[in-house]
Coordinates of C-alpha atoms in Angstrom, one line a residue:
Chain A
X12 CA 73.9 3.5 -121.3
X13 CA 76.0 2.5 -118.3
X14 CA 73.8 4.5 -115.9
X15 CA 70.7 2.8 -117.3
X16 CA 72.1 -0.7 -117.0
X17 CA 73.5 -0.1 -113.5
X18 CA 70.1 1.2 -112.3
X19 CA 68.3 -1.6 -114.1
X20 CA 70.5 -4.3 -112.7
X21 CA 70.2 -3.0 -109.2
X22 CA 66.5 -2.6 -109.3
X23 CA 65.9 -6.0 -110.8
X24 CA 68.2 -7.6 -108.2
X25 CA 66.7 -5.7 -105.3
X26 CA 63.2 -6.5 -106.5
X27 CA 64.0 -10.2 -106.8
X28 CA 65.5 -10.3 -103.3
X29 CA 62.6 -8.5 -101.8
X30 CA 60.1 -10.8 -103.5
X31 CA 62.0 -13.8 -102.3
X32 CA 61.9 -12.5 -98.7
X33 CA 58.2 -11.7 -98.8
X34 CA 57.5 -15.2 -100.1
X35 CA 59.7 -16.7 -97.3
X36 CA 58.0 -14.6 -94.7
X37 CA 54.6 -15.9 -95.9
X38 CA 55.8 -19.4 -95.9
X39 CA 58.0 -19.7 -92.9
X40 CA 56.5 -17.2 -90.4
X41 CA 53.0 -18.2 -91.1
X42 CA 51.8 -20.6 -88.4
X43 CA 48.1 -20.5 -89.2
X44 CA 45.4 -20.4 -86.6
X45 CA 46.2 -22.0 -83.2
X46 CA 43.7 -23.0 -80.6
X47 CA 44.6 -21.9 -77.0
X48 CA 42.8 -23.6 -74.2
X49 CA 42.9 -22.1 -70.7
X50 CA 41.9 -24.0 -67.6
X51 CA 39.7 -26.5 -69.5
X52 CA 37.5 -23.8 -70.8
X53 CA 36.4 -23.5 -74.4
X54 CA 39.6 -23.0 -76.6
X55 CA 39.9 -19.7 -78.4
X56 CA 41.7 -19.3 -81.7
X57 CA 44.6 -16.9 -82.3
X58 CA 46.9 -16.3 -85.3
X59 CA 50.1 -18.2 -84.6
X60 CA 53.4 -16.4 -84.3
X61 CA 52.8 -14.1 -81.4
X62 CA 53.6 -14.6 -77.7
X63 CA 51.3 -16.4 -75.4
X64 CA 51.1 -13.3 -73.2
X65 CA 49.9 -11.2 -76.1
X66 CA 47.3 -13.9 -77.0
X67 CA 46.0 -13.9 -73.4
X68 CA 45.8 -10.1 -73.2
X69 CA 44.0 -9.9 -76.5
X70 CA 41.5 -12.3 -75.0
X71 CA 41.3 -10.0 -71.9
X72 CA 42.9 -12.6 -69.6
X73 CA 45.2 -10.3 -67.7
X74 CA 47.9 -12.4 -66.1
X75 CA 50.4 -10.4 -64.1
X76 CA 53.3 -8.8 -66.1
X77 CA 55.4 -6.0 -64.7
X78 CA 57.9 -5.6 -67.6
X79 CA 55.3 -5.7 -70.4
X80 CA 56.6 -8.9 -72.1
X81 CA 60.4 -8.2 -72.1
X82 CA 61.3 -11.2 -70.0
X83 CA 62.8 -9.2 -67.1
X84 CA 60.3 -9.6 -64.3
X85 CA 59.3 -13.3 -64.2
X86 CA 55.7 -12.4 -63.2
X87 CA 53.9 -14.1 -66.1
X88 CA 54.3 -17.7 -65.1
X89 CA 51.8 -20.1 -66.5
X90 CA 51.7 -23.8 -66.5
X91 CA 51.8 -25.0 -70.2
X92 CA 50.4 -28.5 -70.4
X93 CA 51.0 -29.0 -74.1
X94 CA 52.1 -27.2 -77.2
X95 CA 54.6 -24.8 -75.7
X96 CA 57.8 -26.1 -77.3
X97 CA 61.1 -26.2 -75.5
X98 CA 62.1 -24.0 -72.6
X99 CA 64.1 -21.0 -73.8
X100 CA 67.3 -19.7 -72.2
X101 CA 65.6 -16.4 -71.5
X102 CA 63.1 -18.3 -69.3
X103 CA 65.6 -20.3 -67.3
X104 CA 66.7 -17.3 -65.4
X105 CA 63.3 -17.1 -63.7
X106 CA 62.2 -20.7 -63.4
X107 CA 63.4 -23.2 -60.8
X108 CA 64.0 -26.8 -61.7
X109 CA 60.8 -28.0 -60.1
X110 CA 58.8 -25.4 -62.0
X111 CA 60.4 -26.4 -65.3
X112 CA 59.6 -30.1 -64.5
X113 CA 56.0 -29.0 -63.9
X114 CA 55.7 -27.3 -67.2
X115 CA 55.8 -23.8 -65.8
X116 CA 56.8 -21.2 -68.5
X117 CA 57.0 -17.5 -68.9
X118 CA 54.0 -16.5 -71.1
X119 CA 55.9 -13.6 -72.6
X120 CA 58.6 -15.9 -74.0
X121 CA 56.4 -18.8 -75.2
X122 CA 55.5 -18.3 -78.9
X123 CA 52.2 -19.7 -80.1
X124 CA 53.0 -21.9 -83.0
X125 CA 50.6 -24.7 -82.5
X126 CA 47.6 -25.6 -80.4
X127 CA 48.3 -24.9 -76.8
X128 CA 46.8 -26.0 -73.4
X129 CA 47.6 -24.1 -70.3
X130 CA 46.6 -23.7 -66.7
X131 CA 46.6 -20.4 -64.7
X132 CA 45.4 -19.4 -61.3
X133 CA 41.6 -19.2 -61.2
X134 CA 41.7 -15.7 -59.8
X135 CA 43.6 -14.4 -62.8
X136 CA 40.5 -15.1 -64.8
X137 CA 38.7 -12.6 -62.6
X138 CA 41.1 -9.8 -63.2
X139 CA 39.6 -6.9 -65.1
X140 CA 40.8 -3.8 -66.8
X141 CA 39.7 -0.6 -65.2
X142 CA 39.8 3.0 -66.4
X143 CA 40.0 5.7 -63.8
X144 CA 40.5 9.5 -63.5
X145 CA 43.2 11.1 -61.4
X146 CA 41.4 13.2 -58.8
X147 CA 44.3 14.2 -56.6
X148 CA 48.1 13.9 -56.5
X149 CA 50.6 15.1 -54.0
X150 CA 54.2 14.5 -53.0
X151 CA 54.5 12.8 -49.6
X152 CA 58.3 12.8 -49.7
X153 CA 60.7 14.4 -52.1
X154 CA 60.4 11.5 -54.5
X155 CA 57.2 9.7 -53.6
X156 CA 53.8 10.7 -55.0
X157 CA 50.4 9.7 -53.7
X158 CA 47.9 9.5 -56.5
X159 CA 44.1 9.2 -56.1
X160 CA 42.3 7.4 -58.9
X161 CA 38.5 7.5 -59.1
X162 CA 37.2 4.5 -61.1
X163 CA 35.0 5.3 -64.1
X164 CA 34.6 2.0 -65.9
X165 CA 33.9 -0.4 -64.2
X166 CA 32.8 1.8 -61.3
X167 CA 33.9 -0.6 -58.5
X168 CA 36.8 -2.8 -57.7
X169 CA 36.8 -5.7 -55.2
X170 CA 40.2 -6.3 -53.7
X171 CA 41.9 -7.6 -50.5
X172 CA 44.3 -5.4 -48.5
X173 CA 47.9 -6.0 -49.7
X174 CA 47.0 -6.5 -53.3
X175 CA 48.4 -4.6 -56.3
X176 CA 47.3 -3.4 -59.7
X177 CA 49.2 -3.1 -63.0
X178 CA 49.0 0.4 -64.4
X179 CA 49.1 0.6 -68.2
X180 CA 51.9 3.0 -69.1
X181 CA 51.5 4.5 -72.6
X182 CA 54.8 4.0 -74.4
X183 CA 56.0 4.2 -78.0
X184 CA 55.0 0.9 -79.6
X185 CA 53.1 -1.5 -77.4
X186 CA 51.8 -0.2 -74.0
X187 CA 53.7 -1.6 -71.1
X188 CA 52.6 -2.4 -67.5
X189 CA 54.0 -1.6 -64.2
X190 CA 52.9 -3.0 -60.8
X191 CA 52.0 -0.8 -57.9
X192 CA 50.4 -1.8 -54.6
X193 CA 47.1 -0.4 -53.6
X194 CA 47.5 1.9 -50.6
X195 CA 43.8 2.6 -49.9
X196 CA 41.7 0.3 -47.7
X197 CA 39.3 -2.2 -49.5
X198 CA 36.3 -0.6 -47.9
X199 CA 36.5 2.1 -50.5
X200 CA 35.5 0.3 -53.7
X201 CA 35.1 3.2 -56.1
X202 CA 38.6 4.6 -55.9
X203 CA 42.2 3.4 -55.4
X204 CA 45.3 5.2 -54.0
X205 CA 48.8 4.5 -55.3
X206 CA 52.2 5.4 -54.0
X207 CA 54.8 5.9 -56.7
X208 CA 58.4 6.5 -56.0
X209 CA 60.3 8.2 -58.9
X210 CA 62.9 5.9 -60.4
X211 CA 65.3 7.8 -62.7
X212 CA 64.6 6.6 -66.2
X213 CA 61.7 4.4 -65.0
X214 CA 58.9 4.4 -67.5
X215 CA 56.1 3.8 -65.0
X216 CA 57.2 6.3 -62.4
X217 CA 58.0 9.0 -64.9
X218 CA 54.4 8.6 -66.3
X219 CA 52.8 8.5 -62.9
X220 CA 54.7 11.5 -61.7
X221 CA 53.6 13.5 -64.7
X222 CA 49.8 12.8 -64.7
X223 CA 47.7 15.6 -63.4
X224 CA 44.2 15.6 -62.0
X225 CA 41.7 15.0 -64.8
X226 CA 44.0 12.6 -66.7
X227 CA 42.7 9.2 -67.5
X228 CA 44.7 6.2 -66.2
X229 CA 44.1 2.5 -67.1
X230 CA 45.1 -0.5 -65.0
X231 CA 44.4 -4.2 -64.6
X232 CA 43.9 -5.9 -61.3
X233 CA 43.6 -6.8 -58.6
X234 CA 46.6 -9.2 -58.2
X235 CA 48.4 -10.5 -55.2
X236 CA 48.2 -13.7 -53.1
X237 CA 48.4 -12.2 -49.7
X238 CA 45.4 -13.1 -47.5
X239 CA 45.0 -11.2 -44.2
X240 CA 44.4 -13.5 -41.3
X241 CA 41.0 -12.5 -39.9
X242 CA 41.8 -13.9 -36.4
X243 CA 41.5 -10.8 -34.2
X244 CA 44.0 -12.2 -31.7
X245 CA 46.8 -12.9 -34.3
X246 CA 49.4 -10.2 -34.1
X247 CA 50.1 -8.6 -37.5
X248 CA 53.7 -7.7 -38.2
X249 CA 54.3 -5.4 -41.1
X250 CA 57.8 -4.7 -42.2
X251 CA 58.4 -2.3 -45.1
X252 CA 61.0 -0.3 -46.8
X253 CA 60.8 2.5 -49.4
X254 CA 57.6 2.2 -51.4
X255 CA 56.6 -0.9 -49.4
X256 CA 54.6 1.6 -47.3
X257 CA 51.7 1.3 -49.8
X258 CA 50.3 -2.1 -49.0
X259 CA 50.9 -1.5 -45.3
X260 CA 48.7 1.5 -45.4
X261 CA 46.0 -0.5 -47.1
X262 CA 46.2 -3.2 -44.5
X263 CA 46.4 -1.0 -41.4
X264 CA 43.7 1.5 -42.6
X265 CA 41.5 -1.5 -43.2
X266 CA 42.1 -2.9 -39.7
X267 CA 41.5 0.5 -38.2
X268 CA 38.0 0.2 -39.5
X269 CA 37.4 -3.5 -39.2
X270 CA 39.4 -4.6 -36.1
X271 CA 40.7 -1.5 -34.3
X272 CA 41.7 -3.6 -31.2
X273 CA 44.0 -5.9 -33.2
X274 CA 47.6 -6.0 -32.0
X275 CA 49.8 -4.7 -34.9
X276 CA 53.4 -3.7 -35.3
X277 CA 54.6 -1.6 -38.2
X278 CA 58.3 -1.4 -38.9
X279 CA 59.2 1.0 -41.6
X280 CA 62.7 1.6 -42.9
X281 CA 63.9 4.7 -44.7
X282 CA 67.3 6.2 -45.4
X283 CA 66.9 9.7 -44.0
X284 CA 64.2 11.6 -42.2
X285 CA 62.9 13.2 -45.4
X286 CA 62.3 9.7 -46.8
X287 CA 60.0 8.8 -43.9
X288 CA 56.4 9.2 -44.9
X289 CA 53.0 9.4 -43.2
X290 CA 54.3 10.1 -39.7
X291 CA 51.3 12.1 -38.8
X292 CA 48.9 9.7 -40.4
X293 CA 50.2 6.8 -38.4
X294 CA 50.2 8.9 -35.3
X295 CA 46.5 9.4 -35.9
X296 CA 46.0 5.7 -36.6
X297 CA 47.7 4.8 -33.3
X298 CA 45.1 6.9 -31.5
X299 CA 42.3 4.8 -33.1
X300 CA 44.2 1.5 -32.6
X301 CA 45.5 1.3 -29.0
X302 CA 47.5 -1.8 -29.8
X303 CA 49.3 -0.5 -32.9
X304 CA 53.0 0.1 -32.5
X305 CA 54.9 2.0 -35.1
X306 CA 58.6 2.0 -35.5
X307 CA 60.5 4.1 -38.1
X308 CA 64.1 3.2 -38.6
X309 CA 66.5 5.5 -40.5
X310 CA 69.5 3.7 -41.9
X311 CA 71.5 6.7 -43.0
X312 CA 70.4 9.7 -40.9
X313 CA 71.6 12.9 -42.4
X314 CA 73.2 15.5 -40.1
X315 CA 70.1 17.6 -40.2
X316 CA 68.2 14.6 -38.6
X317 CA 69.9 15.1 -35.2
X318 CA 66.4 15.9 -33.8
X319 CA 65.2 12.4 -34.9
X320 CA 64.0 10.6 -31.8
X321 CA 63.2 7.3 -33.5
X322 CA 65.4 4.4 -34.3
X323 CA 68.4 4.3 -36.5
X324 CA 69.9 1.3 -38.3
X325 CA 68.3 -1.2 -40.6
X326 CA 64.6 -2.1 -40.2
X327 CA 65.2 -5.8 -39.6
X328 CA 67.3 -4.8 -36.6
X329 CA 64.3 -2.9 -35.2
X330 CA 62.3 -6.0 -35.7
X331 CA 64.8 -8.0 -33.7
X332 CA 64.8 -5.4 -30.9
X333 CA 61.1 -5.0 -30.5
X334 CA 59.4 -8.3 -31.5
X335 CA 58.9 -10.8 -28.8
X336 CA 59.5 -14.5 -29.4
X337 CA 56.6 -16.9 -30.2
X338 CA 53.0 -16.1 -30.3
X339 CA 50.3 -16.3 -32.9
X340 CA 51.1 -13.9 -35.6
X341 CA 51.2 -13.2 -39.3
X342 CA 53.9 -11.2 -41.1
X343 CA 53.7 -9.1 -44.3
X344 CA 56.9 -7.9 -45.8
X345 CA 57.3 -5.4 -48.7
X346 CA 60.5 -4.0 -49.8
X347 CA 63.8 -4.6 -51.6
X348 CA 65.0 -8.2 -51.7
X349 CA 67.9 -7.6 -49.3
X350 CA 65.5 -6.2 -46.7
X351 CA 63.2 -9.2 -47.1
X352 CA 65.9 -11.7 -46.8
X353 CA 67.3 -10.1 -43.6
X354 CA 63.8 -9.8 -42.1
X355 CA 62.9 -13.4 -42.8
X356 CA 66.0 -14.5 -40.9
X357 CA 65.0 -12.3 -37.9
X358 CA 61.4 -13.7 -38.0
X359 CA 62.8 -17.2 -38.0
X360 CA 64.8 -16.3 -34.9
X361 CA 61.5 -15.2 -33.3
X362 CA 59.9 -18.5 -34.1
X363 CA 57.5 -17.2 -36.7
X364 CA 56.7 -20.1 -39.0
X365 CA 57.7 -19.6 -42.7
X366 CA 54.2 -20.1 -44.0
X367 CA 52.9 -17.2 -41.8
X368 CA 55.4 -14.8 -43.6
X369 CA 54.3 -13.3 -46.9
X370 CA 56.7 -11.2 -48.9
X371 CA 56.1 -8.8 -51.8
X372 CA 59.4 -8.3 -53.5
X373 CA 60.1 -5.5 -55.9
Chain B
X213 CA 87.6 -32.8 -115.0
X214 CA 89.6 -34.7 -112.5
X215 CA 92.1 -31.9 -112.4
X216 CA 89.4 -29.4 -111.5
X217 CA 88.3 -31.8 -108.7
X218 CA 91.9 -32.0 -107.5
X219 CA 92.2 -28.2 -107.6
X220 CA 88.9 -27.9 -105.7
X221 CA 90.0 -30.4 -103.1
X222 CA 93.3 -28.5 -102.7
X223 CA 91.4 -25.2 -102.4
X224 CA 89.1 -26.8 -99.8
X225 CA 91.9 -27.9 -97.6
X226 CA 93.9 -24.7 -98.0
X227 CA 90.9 -22.6 -97.0
X228 CA 90.5 -24.6 -93.9
X229 CA 94.1 -24.8 -92.8
X230 CA 96.6 -22.6 -94.6
X231 CA 94.5 -19.7 -95.6
X232 CA 92.0 -19.9 -92.7
X233 CA 89.8 -16.8 -93.1
X234 CA 89.9 -16.2 -89.4
X235 CA 93.4 -17.1 -88.3
X236 CA 95.4 -16.1 -91.4
X237 CA 93.4 -13.2 -92.7
X238 CA 91.8 -12.1 -89.4
X239 CA 88.4 -11.6 -90.9
X240 CA 85.2 -12.2 -88.9
X241 CA 86.9 -11.6 -85.6
X242 CA 84.0 -9.8 -83.8
X243 CA 81.5 -12.5 -84.1
X244 CA 84.2 -15.1 -83.5
X245 CA 85.1 -13.5 -80.1
X246 CA 81.5 -13.0 -79.1
X247 CA 80.3 -16.5 -80.0
X248 CA 83.2 -18.6 -78.9
X249 CA 82.2 -18.5 -75.3
X250 CA 80.3 -21.8 -75.3
X251 CA 80.7 -24.8 -77.6
X252 CA 77.0 -24.8 -78.4
X253 CA 76.8 -21.3 -79.8
X254 CA 80.1 -21.9 -81.6
X255 CA 78.7 -24.9 -83.5
X256 CA 75.5 -23.1 -84.4
X257 CA 77.3 -20.0 -85.5
X258 CA 79.9 -21.9 -87.4
X259 CA 77.4 -23.9 -89.3
X260 CA 75.3 -20.8 -90.0
X261 CA 78.4 -19.0 -91.4
X262 CA 79.4 -22.1 -93.5
X263 CA 75.9 -22.4 -95.0
X264 CA 75.6 -18.6 -95.7
X265 CA 79.2 -18.5 -97.1
X266 CA 78.7 -21.4 -99.6
X267 CA 75.3 -20.2 -100.8
X268 CA 76.2 -16.6 -101.2
X269 CA 79.5 -17.4 -102.8
X270 CA 77.7 -19.4 -105.4
X271 CA 74.9 -16.9 -105.9
X272 CA 77.4 -14.0 -106.1
X273 CA 79.6 -15.9 -108.5
X274 CA 76.6 -16.4 -110.8
X275 CA 75.6 -12.8 -110.5
X276 CA 79.2 -11.5 -111.0
X277 CA 80.0 -13.6 -114.0
X278 CA 76.5 -13.5 -115.4
X279 CA 75.7 -9.8 -115.0
X280 CA 78.4 -7.6 -113.7
X281 CA 81.5 -8.5 -115.7
X282 CA 82.2 -6.8 -119.0
X283 CA 80.8 -8.9 -121.8
X284 CA 78.6 -11.0 -119.4
X285 CA 75.8 -12.9 -121.1
X286 CA 73.0 -11.0 -119.3
X287 CA 74.4 -7.5 -119.4
X288 CA 77.4 -6.7 -121.6
X289 CA 78.2 -3.4 -119.9
X290 CA 81.0 -3.4 -117.3
X291 CA 79.2 -3.1 -114.0
X292 CA 82.0 -4.3 -111.7
X293 CA 81.9 -1.1 -109.7
X294 CA 78.6 -2.3 -108.4
X295 CA 80.2 -5.5 -107.0
X296 CA 80.3 -4.5 -103.3
X297 CA 76.7 -3.2 -103.3
X298 CA 75.3 -6.2 -105.0
X299 CA 77.2 -8.7 -102.9
X300 CA 76.1 -7.0 -99.7
X301 CA 72.5 -7.0 -100.8
X302 CA 72.6 -10.7 -101.6
X303 CA 74.3 -11.6 -98.3
X304 CA 71.9 -9.5 -96.3
X305 CA 68.8 -11.0 -98.0
X306 CA 70.2 -14.4 -97.6
X307 CA 70.9 -13.9 -93.9
X308 CA 67.4 -12.7 -93.4
X309 CA 66.1 -15.9 -94.9
X310 CA 68.4 -18.0 -92.6
X311 CA 67.1 -16.1 -89.6
X312 CA 63.5 -16.8 -90.6
X313 CA 64.3 -20.5 -91.1
X314 CA 66.0 -20.7 -87.7
X315 CA 63.0 -19.1 -86.0
X316 CA 60.7 -21.6 -87.6
X317 CA 62.6 -24.8 -87.3
X318 CA 64.7 -24.3 -84.2
X319 CA 63.5 -21.6 -81.7
X320 CA 66.0 -22.6 -79.1
X321 CA 69.0 -22.0 -81.4
X322 CA 67.3 -18.8 -82.6
X323 CA 67.2 -17.6 -79.1
X324 CA 70.8 -18.7 -78.3
X325 CA 72.3 -17.1 -81.4
X326 CA 69.9 -14.1 -81.3
X327 CA 71.9 -11.0 -82.0
X328 CA 74.6 -12.9 -83.9
X329 CA 72.5 -13.8 -86.9
X330 CA 72.1 -10.2 -88.1
X331 CA 75.8 -9.7 -87.4
X332 CA 76.6 -12.3 -90.1
X333 CA 75.3 -9.7 -92.6
X334 CA 78.2 -7.5 -91.8
X335 CA 80.6 -10.3 -91.0
X336 CA 83.6 -9.4 -93.0
X337 CA 84.6 -13.0 -93.3
X338 CA 81.6 -13.7 -95.6
X339 CA 82.1 -10.5 -97.7
X340 CA 85.8 -11.3 -97.7
X341 CA 85.3 -14.7 -99.1
X342 CA 82.9 -13.4 -101.7
X343 CA 85.3 -10.6 -102.8
X344 CA 88.3 -12.9 -102.8
X345 CA 86.8 -15.6 -105.0
X346 CA 86.3 -13.2 -107.9
X347 CA 89.9 -12.2 -107.7
X348 CA 91.1 -12.3 -111.3
X349 CA 94.5 -13.7 -110.2
X350 CA 92.9 -16.8 -109.1
X351 CA 90.4 -17.4 -111.8
X352 CA 88.1 -19.7 -109.8
X353 CA 85.5 -21.7 -111.7
X354 CA 82.1 -22.6 -110.1
X355 CA 83.4 -25.7 -108.4
X356 CA 86.5 -23.9 -107.0
X357 CA 84.3 -21.2 -105.7
X358 CA 82.1 -23.7 -103.9
X359 CA 85.1 -25.4 -102.5
X360 CA 86.6 -22.0 -101.3
X361 CA 83.3 -21.0 -99.7
X362 CA 82.8 -24.4 -98.0
X363 CA 86.5 -24.4 -96.9
X364 CA 86.3 -20.9 -95.5
X365 CA 83.1 -21.7 -93.6
X366 CA 84.6 -24.9 -92.2
X367 CA 87.8 -23.1 -91.3
X368 CA 85.7 -20.5 -89.4
X369 CA 83.8 -23.3 -87.7
X370 CA 87.0 -25.1 -86.7
X371 CA 88.7 -22.0 -85.3
X372 CA 85.6 -21.0 -83.4
X373 CA 85.1 -24.5 -81.8
X374 CA 88.7 -24.8 -80.9
X375 CA 88.5 -21.4 -79.3
X376 CA 85.4 -22.3 -77.4
X377 CA 87.1 -25.3 -75.9
X378 CA 90.1 -23.2 -74.9
X379 CA 87.9 -20.5 -73.4
X380 CA 85.9 -22.9 -71.4
X381 CA 89.2 -24.0 -69.8
X382 CA 90.4 -20.4 -69.4
X383 CA 87.4 -19.7 -67.2
X384 CA 89.1 -21.8 -64.5
X385 CA 92.6 -20.5 -65.1
X386 CA 94.3 -17.8 -63.1
X387 CA 94.1 -14.9 -65.6
X388 CA 95.3 -11.5 -64.5
X389 CA 92.3 -9.2 -63.9
X390 CA 93.2 -6.8 -66.7
X391 CA 93.3 -9.6 -69.3
X392 CA 90.2 -11.5 -68.2
X393 CA 87.6 -12.0 -70.9
X394 CA 88.4 -10.5 -74.2
X395 CA 92.1 -9.7 -73.5
X396 CA 93.2 -13.3 -73.0
X397 CA 90.9 -14.4 -75.8
X398 CA 92.6 -12.2 -78.3
X399 CA 96.0 -13.3 -77.1
X400 CA 95.0 -16.9 -77.5
X401 CA 93.7 -16.2 -80.9
X402 CA 97.1 -14.8 -81.9
X403 CA 98.7 -18.0 -80.5
X404 CA 96.3 -20.1 -82.5
X405 CA 97.1 -18.1 -85.6
X406 CA 100.8 -18.8 -85.0
X407 CA 100.1 -22.5 -84.6
X408 CA 98.1 -22.6 -87.9
X409 CA 101.2 -21.0 -89.5
X410 CA 102.6 -24.4 -89.1
X411 CA 100.4 -25.6 -91.9
X412 CA 102.1 -23.2 -94.4
X413 CA 103.4 -25.0 -97.3
X414 CA 101.1 -28.0 -96.8
X415 CA 98.9 -26.8 -99.6
X416 CA 99.5 -23.8 -101.8
X417 CA 96.5 -21.6 -102.6

């Protein structure tokens, strides 16, 4: 008798609690349909409760997002004009005071609970999702892989040199995105090349180091605000570290075809000689571009690198040593934040105006 | 009737000062230490704990005396061995409700308290209050239970907010490296507990 009553009491109680929670969920977490208006276009309706980023992606508006909505990259900034609610603590880490005053928010943290109006950059509306097939993959250093992706749907991509794509990384739960710069020149529209450095535990690099030729890869793009100055007399200064080689390759291979007489300087920083990549390729490019100067700088040369005849030290020191002061030029930096900060300081010493310096931080 | 109110008032005061659930019985320490870093989270957490404690104490009182106790009106069989299980289920369900309400009505507070809300479920302070109020030595009635629950919650709120104030000052103090953060916080808690001992004898519970 006691067993029966114990079981009965527990079941009834458990059932009552569960029913209560389901009712509360229906009542409290149900926000109803919400109209989202982007850039004064026709508003579209979503079921409230999800994040703004998810709502936009469901509508195939692919704003940049490197961390897949976790609130750790700060890429998904949008300007919310109304309906966004208060700024959350998780967003404040990535927003400056002026941005908050302007209504700039992180789309992955804003929950859609009511009608929302927002503004995004017009070129984000042109970003598409592409599917491609891996046609080739090879290691160019011990930890960096060059991957060739042939586009299948849509068959062509229009991008500027220096832009990046976001590769969709299949993961348990929601797919996540990781950003990689395009390393092939824009003249080639039906394929893109990516350079991926293996990061231990990194979900994107692990995936891209495992895909084999024949595998299908999806990505969105192109993203990136860098615009190459078309002036053939403006000197182009590229300063890169680690995987920052990718956009440089795109820019310089593009110039080798479009403006081979353009004065260019490439400064590339690596730790040891085995981290330096594309030495032969740039040697070949220098033959086609008489005014291209390439400097590799090793910051921690190993003992086996005694035969290294290039520079040693940090890459920004090479810039200081080899760049003349003044002159019409444009600078493109791509590398870790410390490298970019140091290089910006050197460029200021050489009288390069801040608005002529573009930096891609990762 | 007035004597029950008197008893209830006494219990309320005692639960806040003399028998402070945090400083006298040292229950609910982990969330206390985690949340007492800023005043804002302390307030939010303290109020949440108070609300949950009062409501679950009343609910569990009703269930205990209505169902579990031998000879109870709804089920005469002695089911007191199910006490902990039932109490925990009720507390867990209730906290889930509170979390949903937070998310709906105050997203900023929901973000700030984040992980702490589910921690209330296993906060021993709340289970402690629930278990202590059914103690046969005390024979609490409904009003006394409500007073005890409210008092414990408010006592927790008081201790957490005082701690938050102290910790905000400690940030600018010259604390030895090994004690920075949790170390000095626990020492200060002990000192606060000693201070609250001074209330002993003010009210008897």
